[in-house]
PDB file of C-alpha atoms in Angstrom:
ATOM      1  CA  UNK A 203      11.197  88.403 -56.673  1.00  0.00           C
ATOM      2  CA  UNK A 204      10.066  91.600 -54.139  1.00  0.00           C
ATOM      3  CA  UNK A 205      13.812  90.176 -52.589  1.00  0.00           C
ATOM      4  CA  UNK A 206      11.343  88.437 -49.318  1.00  0.00           C
ATOM      5  CA  UNK A 207      11.957  84.603 -50.349  1.00  0.00           C
ATOM      6  CA  UNK A 208      14.850  82.761 -49.025  1.00  0.00           C
ATOM      7  CA  UNK A 209      17.211  80.437 -49.937  1.00  0.00           C
ATOM      8  CA  UNK A 210      18.918  77.114 -48.619  1.00  0.00           C
ATOM      9  CA  UNK A 211      22.293  75.419 -50.614  1.00  0.00           C
ATOM     10  CA  UNK A 212      22.992  71.833 -49.494  1.00  0.00           C
ATOM     11  CA  UNK A 213      26.691  72.109 -49.179  1.00  0.00           C
ATOM     12  CA  UNK A 214      26.597  69.588 -52.330  1.00  0.00           C
ATOM     13  CA  UNK A 215      24.769  72.015 -54.061  1.00  0.00           C
ATOM     14  CA  UNK A 216      27.280  73.824 -53.157  1.00  0.00           C
ATOM     15  CA  UNK A 217      30.324  72.835 -54.279  1.00  0.00           C
ATOM     16  CA  UNK A 218      28.987  71.788 -57.775  1.00  0.00           C
ATOM     17  CA  UNK A 219      27.424  75.757 -58.262  1.00  0.00           C
ATOM     18  CA  UNK A 220      31.039  76.463 -58.027  1.00  0.00           C
ATOM     19  CA  UNK A 221      33.386  74.240 -59.668  1.00  0.00           C
ATOM     20  CA  UNK A 222      30.176  74.099 -62.595  1.00  0.00           C
ATOM     21  CA  UNK A 223      29.227  77.497 -63.058  1.00  0.00           C
ATOM     22  CA  UNK A 224      26.786  76.519 -66.136  1.00  0.00           C
ATOM     23  CA  UNK A 225      25.258  73.284 -63.776  1.00  0.00           C
ATOM     24  CA  UNK A 226      21.592  73.270 -62.856  1.00  0.00           C
ATOM     25  CA  UNK A 227      23.157  73.850 -59.397  1.00  0.00           C
ATOM     26  CA  UNK A 228      24.687  76.627 -60.809  1.00  0.00           C
ATOM     27  CA  UNK A 229      22.042  79.000 -62.071  1.00  0.00           C
ATOM     28  CA  UNK A 230      19.844  77.975 -59.384  1.00  0.00           C
ATOM     29  CA  UNK A 231      22.615  79.447 -56.305  1.00  0.00           C
ATOM     30  CA  UNK A 232      22.927  83.032 -58.907  1.00  0.00           C
ATOM     31  CA  UNK A 233      18.996  82.984 -58.770  1.00  0.00           C
ATOM     32  CA  UNK A 234      19.106  83.143 -55.075  1.00  0.00           C
ATOM     33  CA  UNK A 235      22.195  85.841 -55.283  1.00  0.00           C
ATOM     34  CA  UNK A 236      20.365  87.940 -57.371  1.00  0.00           C
ATOM     35  CA  UNK A 237      16.406  87.284 -56.285  1.00  0.00           C
ATOM     36  CA  UNK A 238      16.344  87.104 -52.702  1.00  0.00           C
ATOM     37  CA  UNK A 239      18.745  86.084 -49.397  1.00  0.00           C
ATOM     38  CA  UNK A 240      20.698  82.496 -49.143  1.00  0.00           C
ATOM     39  CA  UNK A 241      20.164  81.715 -44.825  1.00  0.00           C
ATOM     40  CA  UNK A 242      23.406  79.813 -43.300  1.00  0.00           C
ATOM     41  CA  UNK A 243      24.156  78.443 -40.513  1.00  0.00           C
ATOM     42  CA  UNK A 244      27.043  78.641 -38.320  1.00  0.00           C
ATOM     43  CA  UNK A 245      28.462  76.219 -36.288  1.00  0.00           C
ATOM     44  CA  UNK A 246      28.618  76.160 -32.906  1.00  0.00           C
ATOM     45  CA  UNK A 247      30.852  75.724 -30.524  1.00  0.00           C
TER      46      UNK A 247
END
């Protein structure tokens, strides 16, 4: 892949990815880290 892919994850997916490394969310998150950009939204103040 060319690195232009962008990924957005729900908070529940991120928590599952961090707790269970070999789960589907964990594999998806690692794939996104290696193959594209993970987009974040920041809290407005």
